[in-house]
Tab-separated table of C-alpha atoms and ligand atoms in Angstrom:
chain	number	residue	atom	x	y	z
L	16	UNK	CA	-0.208	-0.178	0.401
L	17	UNK	CA	1.267	3.409	-1.154
L	18	UNK	CA	0.874	6.258	1.364
L	19	UNK	CA	-0.915	8.558	-0.975
L	20	UNK	CA	-4.568	8.631	-1.699
L	21	UNK	CA	-7.272	10.210	-3.938
L	22	UNK	CA	-9.785	12.387	-2.631
L	23	UNK	CA	-12.001	14.394	-3.840
L	24	UNK	CA	-12.840	18.278	-2.089
L	25	UNK	CA	-15.654	20.574	-2.631
L	26	UNK	CA	-15.629	24.879	-2.415
L	27	UNK	CA	-18.440	26.996	-2.999
L	28	UNK	CA	-19.552	27.979	-6.094
L	29	UNK	CA	-19.917	24.601	-7.741
L	30	UNK	CA	-16.526	23.602	-7.319
L	31	UNK	CA	-14.303	19.987	-7.087
L	32	UNK	CA	-11.221	19.072	-7.031
L	33	UNK	CA	-9.362	15.747	-7.254
L	34	UNK	CA	-5.904	16.318	-4.656
L	35	UNK	CA	-3.437	13.077	-3.849
L	36	UNK	CA	-3.197	13.434	-0.018
L	37	UNK	CA	-1.884	11.232	2.187
L	38	UNK	CA	-3.852	7.978	3.545
L	39	UNK	CA	-5.092	9.155	6.493
L	40	UNK	CA	-3.088	7.265	9.899
L	41	UNK	CA	-5.294	5.023	11.945
L	42	UNK	CA	-5.259	5.906	15.312
L	43	UNK	CA	-7.021	5.050	19.017
L	44	UNK	CA	-10.898	3.436	18.428
L	45	UNK	CA	-10.929	4.239	14.952
L	46	UNK	CA	-10.382	1.950	11.792
L	47	UNK	CA	-8.861	2.870	8.302
L	48	UNK	CA	-12.211	1.698	6.016
L	49	UNK	CA	-11.730	1.215	2.602
L	50	UNK	CA	-14.023	2.898	0.398
L	51	UNK	CA	-15.676	0.875	-2.258
L	52	UNK	CA	-19.225	2.600	-2.674
L	53	UNK	CA	-20.245	6.344	-1.552
L	54	UNK	CA	-23.506	8.193	-3.023
L	55	UNK	CA	-24.371	11.365	-3.359
L	56	UNK	CA	-27.054	13.178	-0.940
L	57	UNK	CA	-28.158	16.261	-1.612
L	58	UNK	CA	-27.066	17.453	1.082
L	59	UNK	CA	-23.833	17.677	-1.047
L	60	UNK	CA	-25.152	20.165	-3.198
L	61	UNK	CA	-25.555	22.216	-0.394
L	62	UNK	CA	-21.599	22.143	0.405
L	63	UNK	CA	-21.206	22.894	-3.047
L	64	UNK	CA	-23.671	25.459	-3.467
L	65	UNK	CA	-24.086	27.237	0.050
L	66	UNK	CA	-21.953	25.432	2.358
L	67	UNK	CA	-18.329	24.852	2.336
L	68	UNK	CA	-16.284	28.190	2.194
L	69	UNK	CA	-13.193	26.725	2.384
L	70	UNK	CA	-12.213	23.577	0.327
L	71	UNK	CA	-12.874	20.728	1.868
L	72	UNK	CA	-13.514	16.600	1.819
L	73	UNK	CA	-17.217	15.326	1.717
L	74	UNK	CA	-19.088	12.424	0.889
L	75	UNK	CA	-21.027	10.796	3.897
L	76	UNK	CA	-23.138	7.766	2.457
L	77	UNK	CA	-19.902	5.342	2.952
L	78	UNK	CA	-19.442	1.445	2.368
L	79	UNK	CA	-16.288	-0.412	2.479
L	80	UNK	CA	-13.802	-2.223	3.730
L	81	UNK	CA	-12.002	-2.316	7.473
L	82	UNK	CA	-8.049	-1.706	6.342
L	83	UNK	CA	-6.498	-0.873	9.668
L	84	UNK	CA	-8.027	-1.190	13.087
L	85	UNK	CA	-6.525	1.565	15.979
L	86	UNK	CA	-5.958	0.303	19.852
L	87	UNK	CA	-9.178	-0.079	21.716
L	88	UNK	CA	-11.590	-0.885	18.833
L	89	UNK	CA	-12.422	-5.017	19.661
L	90	UNK	CA	-15.443	-5.870	17.529
L	91	UNK	CA	-13.934	-5.108	14.250
L	92	UNK	CA	-10.692	-6.920	11.535
L	93	UNK	CA	-9.222	-6.054	9.278
L	94	UNK	CA	-10.894	-7.691	6.003
L	95	UNK	CA	-14.999	-6.571	7.927
L	96	UNK	CA	-17.404	-5.068	5.045
L	97	UNK	CA	-18.626	-2.228	7.109
L	98	UNK	CA	-21.353	0.573	5.874
L	99	UNK	CA	-20.355	4.138	8.139
L	100	UNK	CA	-23.298	5.805	9.843
L	101	UNK	CA	-22.580	9.047	9.217
L	102	UNK	CA	-23.162	10.031	12.865
L	103	UNK	CA	-23.175	7.881	15.677
L	104	UNK	CA	-24.922	7.977	19.475
L	105	UNK	CA	-22.554	8.251	22.505
L	106	UNK	CA	-24.114	5.655	24.625
L	107	UNK	CA	-23.215	7.417	28.056
L	108	UNK	CA	-25.185	10.620	27.962
L	109	UNK	CA	-28.536	11.849	29.536
L	110	UNK	CA	-30.418	10.836	26.426
L	111	UNK	CA	-29.015	7.961	25.538
L	112	UNK	CA	-29.256	7.213	28.951
L	113	UNK	CA	-33.055	7.842	28.946
L	114	UNK	CA	-33.197	5.450	26.138
L	115	UNK	CA	-32.917	8.197	23.461
L	116	UNK	CA	-29.871	7.668	21.087
L	117	UNK	CA	-31.803	9.239	18.101
L	118	UNK	CA	-31.432	12.189	20.446
L	119	UNK	CA	-27.786	12.137	21.016
L	120	UNK	CA	-25.261	13.539	18.798
L	121	UNK	CA	-22.322	13.393	21.480
L	122	UNK	CA	-20.446	10.423	19.397
L	123	UNK	CA	-16.931	11.009	17.801
L	124	UNK	CA	-17.344	11.268	13.837
L	125	UNK	CA	-16.011	11.636	10.613
L	126	UNK	CA	-17.079	14.850	9.965
L	127	UNK	CA	-14.124	17.226	10.790
L	128	UNK	CA	-11.856	14.512	8.862
L	129	UNK	CA	-9.609	16.437	6.473
L	130	UNK	CA	-11.498	13.670	3.404
L	131	UNK	CA	-14.424	12.064	4.036
L	132	UNK	CA	-15.970	9.448	2.053
L	133	UNK	CA	-15.154	10.850	-1.435
L	134	UNK	CA	-11.890	9.400	-1.448
L	135	UNK	CA	-10.046	6.098	-1.001
L	136	UNK	CA	-10.063	5.942	2.148
L	137	UNK	CA	-11.577	7.132	5.384
L	138	UNK	CA	-10.893	7.223	8.841
L	139	UNK	CA	-14.112	6.152	11.373
L	140	UNK	CA	-14.943	6.120	14.589
L	141	UNK	CA	-14.938	2.422	15.512
L	142	UNK	CA	-18.883	3.880	16.930
L	143	UNK	CA	-19.843	4.590	12.893
L	144	UNK	CA	-19.040	1.422	11.605
L	145	UNK	CA	-22.106	-1.714	10.795
L	146	UNK	CA	-20.692	-4.950	9.686
L	147	UNK	CA	-23.063	-6.477	6.635
L	148	UNK	CA	-22.558	-9.650	4.182
L	149	UNK	CA	-24.496	-10.804	1.107
L	150	UNK	CA	-24.789	-7.454	-0.143
L	151	UNK	CA	-22.845	-5.527	-2.993
L	152	UNK	CA	-20.796	-2.235	-1.413
L	153	UNK	CA	-23.227	-0.046	-3.825
L	154	UNK	CA	-26.368	-0.955	-2.141
L	155	UNK	CA	-25.041	-0.889	1.523
L	156	UNK	CA	-23.675	2.325	1.292
L	157	UNK	CA	-27.194	3.043	0.404
L	158	UNK	CA	-28.420	2.228	4.281
L	159	UNK	CA	-27.073	6.178	5.175
L	160	UNK	CA	-30.069	7.736	3.108
L	161	UNK	CA	-32.896	4.602	3.250
L	162	UNK	CA	-32.263	4.872	7.417
L	163	UNK	CA	-33.151	8.744	7.109
L	164	UNK	CA	-36.032	7.439	5.078
L	165	UNK	CA	-37.469	4.946	7.624
L	166	UNK	CA	-36.989	7.686	10.132
L	167	UNK	CA	-39.517	9.834	7.968
L	168	UNK	CA	-41.837	6.929	8.759
L	169	UNK	CA	-40.700	6.922	11.870
L	170	UNK	CA	-41.777	10.053	13.027
L	171	UNK	CA	-45.242	10.395	10.776
L	172	UNK	CA	-45.800	6.873	12.698
L	173	UNK	CA	-47.252	5.704	9.769
L	174	UNK	CA	-49.835	2.769	10.141
L	175	UNK	CA	-52.468	0.217	9.199
L	176	UNK	CA	-54.278	1.823	6.765
L	177	UNK	CA	-53.126	4.549	6.502
L	178	UNK	CA	-53.584	7.176	3.460
L	179	UNK	CA	-50.323	8.303	3.014
L	180	UNK	CA	-48.587	11.663	0.476
L	181	UNK	CA	-45.515	11.291	-0.075
L	182	UNK	CA	-44.636	14.404	-1.529
L	183	UNK	CA	-41.608	14.926	-3.137
L	184	UNK	CA	-39.552	12.470	-5.168
L	185	UNK	CA	-35.858	12.980	-4.707
L	186	UNK	CA	-34.157	9.953	-2.920
L	187	UNK	CA	-35.664	9.993	-0.280
L	188	UNK	CA	-39.318	10.382	-1.061
L	189	UNK	CA	-38.551	7.765	-3.303
L	190	UNK	CA	-37.047	5.040	-0.652
L	191	UNK	CA	-40.100	6.305	1.887
L	192	UNK	CA	-42.792	4.496	-0.592
L	193	UNK	CA	-42.182	1.031	-0.208
L	194	UNK	CA	-41.249	1.727	3.419
L	195	UNK	CA	-44.193	3.190	4.110
L	196	UNK	CA	-45.978	-0.145	2.240
L	197	UNK	CA	-43.873	-2.351	4.830
L	198	UNK	CA	-46.135	-0.668	7.544
L	199	UNK	CA	-49.114	-1.153	6.534
L	200	UNK	CA	-49.720	2.703	4.251
L	201	UNK	CA	-53.438	1.157	2.668
L	202	UNK	CA	-53.045	4.082	-0.511
L	203	UNK	CA	-49.739	5.993	-1.265
L	204	UNK	CA	-49.666	9.160	-3.198
L	205	UNK	CA	-46.717	10.153	-4.888
L	206	UNK	CA	-46.092	13.841	-5.925
L	207	UNK	CA	-43.992	15.201	-8.252
L	208	UNK	CA	-43.590	18.832	-9.464
L	209	UNK	CA	-42.143	17.045	-12.331
L	210	UNK	CA	-42.376	13.733	-14.085
L	211	UNK	CA	-39.196	11.903	-15.688
L	212	UNK	CA	-37.733	8.908	-14.020
L	213	UNK	CA	-38.426	9.684	-10.681
L	214	UNK	CA	-42.050	10.044	-11.491
L	215	UNK	CA	-41.808	5.967	-13.252
L	216	UNK	CA	-39.530	5.063	-10.007
L	217	UNK	CA	-42.255	5.775	-7.936
L	218	UNK	CA	-44.879	3.572	-10.061
L	219	UNK	CA	-42.582	0.481	-9.897
L	220	UNK	CA	-41.623	1.060	-5.854
L	221	UNK	CA	-45.725	0.445	-5.333
L	222	UNK	CA	-46.606	4.599	-4.829
L	223	UNK	CA	-50.425	4.181	-6.146
L	224	UNK	CA	-51.629	7.353	-7.875
L	225	UNK	CA	-48.530	9.017	-9.053
L	226	UNK	CA	-49.158	12.826	-9.590
L	227	UNK	CA	-46.910	15.191	-11.304
L	228	UNK	CA	-47.041	18.909	-12.188
L	229	UNK	CA	-50.543	19.275	-9.885
L	230	UNK	CA	-51.388	21.408	-7.078
L	231	UNK	CA	-52.066	18.760	-4.424
L	232	UNK	CA	-55.704	21.428	-4.158
L	233	UNK	CA	-56.447	19.736	-7.485
L	234	UNK	CA	-56.050	15.714	-6.446
L	235	UNK	CA	-59.402	13.847	-6.169
L	236	UNK	CA	-58.061	11.964	-2.491
L	237	UNK	CA	-60.432	9.062	-1.855
L	238	UNK	CA	-60.443	9.923	1.896
L	239	UNK	CA	-61.155	13.321	1.206
L	240	UNK	CA	-57.266	13.755	2.101
L	241	UNK	CA	-54.681	12.225	4.043
L	242	UNK	CA	-53.335	10.667	7.089
L	243	UNK	CA	-49.988	11.244	7.264
L	244	UNK	CA	-48.235	12.885	4.366
L	245	UNK	CA	-44.103	12.440	3.880
L	246	UNK	CA	-42.400	15.836	2.834
L	247	UNK	CA	-38.932	15.952	1.385
L	248	UNK	CA	-39.752	19.270	-0.959
L	249	UNK	CA	-39.049	22.785	0.212
L	250	UNK	CA	-40.622	24.247	3.132
L	251	UNK	CA	-43.375	25.878	1.414
L	252	UNK	CA	-45.022	22.803	0.280
L	253	UNK	CA	-46.153	22.064	3.787
L	254	UNK	CA	-48.476	24.734	3.678
L	255	UNK	CA	-50.041	22.935	0.344
L	256	UNK	CA	-50.047	19.708	2.362
L	257	UNK	CA	-51.925	20.997	5.659
L	258	UNK	CA	-55.188	21.449	3.576
L	259	UNK	CA	-55.180	18.008	2.669
L	260	UNK	CA	-54.542	17.048	5.360
L	261	UNK	CA	-57.289	14.306	7.428
L	262	UNK	CA	-58.416	14.995	10.662
L	263	UNK	CA	-55.057	14.087	13.371
L	264	UNK	CA	-52.934	14.105	10.441
L	265	UNK	CA	-48.859	13.962	10.784
L	266	UNK	CA	-46.426	15.600	8.237
L	267	UNK	CA	-43.358	14.601	8.128
L	268	UNK	CA	-40.558	17.078	7.179
L	269	UNK	CA	-37.090	16.444	5.721
L	270	UNK	CA	-35.277	19.208	3.741
L	271	UNK	CA	-33.192	22.586	4.183
L	272	UNK	CA	-33.971	25.137	2.861
L	273	UNK	CA	-31.598	28.872	1.983
L	274	UNK	CA	-32.793	32.229	1.771
L	275	UNK	CA	-36.266	33.474	1.732
L	276	UNK	CA	-38.073	29.724	1.156
L	277	UNK	CA	-36.718	28.908	4.098
L	278	UNK	CA	-40.008	31.075	6.113
L	279	UNK	CA	-43.304	29.576	5.471
L	280	UNK	CA	-46.930	30.780	6.315
L	281	UNK	CA	-49.716	28.683	7.509
L	282	UNK	CA	-53.074	28.570	9.120
L	283	UNK	CA	-53.267	27.926	12.460
L	284	UNK	CA	-56.799	27.654	13.010
L	285	UNK	CA	-56.780	24.623	10.180
L	286	UNK	CA	-53.783	23.172	12.073
L	287	UNK	CA	-55.168	23.570	15.455
L	288	UNK	CA	-58.886	22.404	14.046
L	289	UNK	CA	-57.772	19.154	12.725
L	290	UNK	CA	-55.777	18.478	15.451
L	291	UNK	CA	-52.498	18.321	13.283
L	292	UNK	CA	-48.923	17.472	14.072
L	293	UNK	CA	-46.149	18.613	12.222
L	294	UNK	CA	-42.287	16.685	12.807
L	295	UNK	CA	-38.808	16.847	12.278
L	296	UNK	CA	-37.064	14.035	10.837
L	297	UNK	CA	-33.230	15.294	10.626
L	298	UNK	CA	-32.085	11.961	10.986
L	299	UNK	CA	-28.930	12.999	13.537
L	300	UNK	CA	-27.885	10.400	14.578
L	301	UNK	CA	-28.114	8.139	11.246
L	302	UNK	CA	-29.678	5.309	12.872
L	303	UNK	CA	-31.545	1.861	11.940
L	304	UNK	CA	-28.740	0.478	9.839
L	305	UNK	CA	-29.316	-3.128	11.075
L	306	UNK	CA	-32.936	-2.837	10.081
L	307	UNK	CA	-31.954	-1.096	6.303
L	308	UNK	CA	-29.393	-3.322	5.436
L	309	UNK	CA	-31.832	-6.970	6.569
L	310	UNK	CA	-34.086	-5.181	4.632
L	311	UNK	CA	-31.943	-5.192	1.717
L	312	UNK	CA	-30.437	-8.729	1.982
L	313	UNK	CA	-33.579	-9.702	2.625
L	314	UNK	CA	-34.747	-8.370	-0.657
L	315	UNK	CA	-37.759	-6.252	0.771
L	316	UNK	CA	-36.221	-3.423	-0.594
L	317	UNK	CA	-33.810	-3.208	-3.900
L	318	UNK	CA	-30.579	-1.292	-3.790
L	319	UNK	CA	-30.704	-1.428	-7.584
L	320	UNK	CA	-34.219	0.480	-7.585
L	321	UNK	CA	-32.601	3.601	-6.301
L	322	UNK	CA	-29.679	4.037	-7.892
L	323	UNK	CA	-29.650	5.573	-11.291
L	324	UNK	CA	-26.143	6.123	-12.498
L	325	UNK	CA	-22.889	4.546	-11.074
L	326	UNK	CA	-19.446	6.781	-11.655
L	327	UNK	CA	-15.727	6.708	-10.736
L	328	UNK	CA	-14.237	9.248	-8.385
L	329	UNK	CA	-12.566	10.983	-10.845
L	330	UNK	CA	-16.041	12.196	-12.472
L	331	UNK	CA	-16.760	13.531	-9.178
L	332	UNK	CA	-17.317	17.221	-10.534
L	333	UNK	CA	-19.913	15.452	-13.524
L	334	UNK	CA	-21.590	13.606	-11.276
L	335	UNK	CA	-22.358	16.267	-9.431
L	336	UNK	CA	-23.664	17.841	-12.188
L	337	UNK	CA	-25.761	15.547	-13.356
L	338	UNK	CA	-27.306	15.747	-9.762
L	339	UNK	CA	-28.215	19.287	-9.867
L	340	UNK	CA	-29.533	19.837	-13.692
L	341	UNK	CA	-30.878	16.581	-14.082
L	342	UNK	CA	-32.678	15.791	-11.514
L	343	UNK	CA	-35.538	14.539	-12.693
L	344	UNK	CA	-33.535	11.642	-14.345
L	345	UNK	CA	-31.035	11.163	-11.535
L	346	UNK	CA	-31.677	9.529	-8.392
L	347	UNK	CA	-28.635	8.175	-6.498
L	348	UNK	CA	-25.596	8.843	-8.188
L	349	UNK	CA	-22.928	6.135	-6.448
L	350	UNK	CA	-19.066	6.691	-6.632
L	351	UNK	CA	-16.615	4.453	-6.712
L	352	UNK	CA	-12.794	5.205	-5.150
L	353	UNK	CA	-11.334	2.357	-7.196
L	354	UNK	CA	-13.036	2.664	-10.502
Q	416	LIG	ZN1	-26.797	12.134	2.755
Q	417	LIG	ZN1	-25.434	9.968	23.630
């Protein structure tokens, strides 16, 4: 093994560089992972457009092979195939000890590393490693975003017989469709601003009604409205969802917006009299990996359904431009650092 690896860096406005940098040195409590697959997330676009004010490494949906372990890493060995939680939980803070590991953000993580998943190796704390077998790396790296989609279905408390609206058919919305079905949704309305491949994928994944390019108010819901809404679309769509919610409905929202679009208005009386819930699904820490990996391994979810493109690390910039410019046609792009 040489001491040099290839790693991608990002900087606003939408600049990317591939550099040869030293392979990180393993340290106590951390493991060195040879990255085999890392998928691109909408958050990566935010880094390229708004957040990366200085050059920085990126990529957080990662699967690979353990190639070295630091002192104190006892439950992993060289050669283990692992998916990486993009944030784990510490196990010792008050939230963790009160049984709410989902509310802990105190665990060590790799976000402060100089390089992350869009690189040939990544250094990761042992807390983030989750072993898997019988799954390709390309599918296993999707454990992170599918876990986020699963969190959205938990937050919305989807139950048997619910009429469910999936608003926004990006990767998270699409991933939520089969999960909501498995949780007992009786009818899923998948709604997107535009059609294209994403709408086709929604149908394939089990959406009962796919609607594109229409206002929610124009849809004839068979129960008058919906019981649950999973919103992974711009914040303003929350105000569109409120009028179509049934009594006691729950809206789960995930999304980041910059500028004026981050502020929304809605009729609080409507909200009150319909006894609605509006809940954030910010899936940090990223948990539920064992559940998601098992669903993938057992074929209840097919990772390939979500992967529209597989590209080499050397085409990082092109892949990011596709994410930005070809929204309807791109679902998940998986980057392979060794091709
Ligand atoms: Zn992500
Ligand atoms: Zn904790």
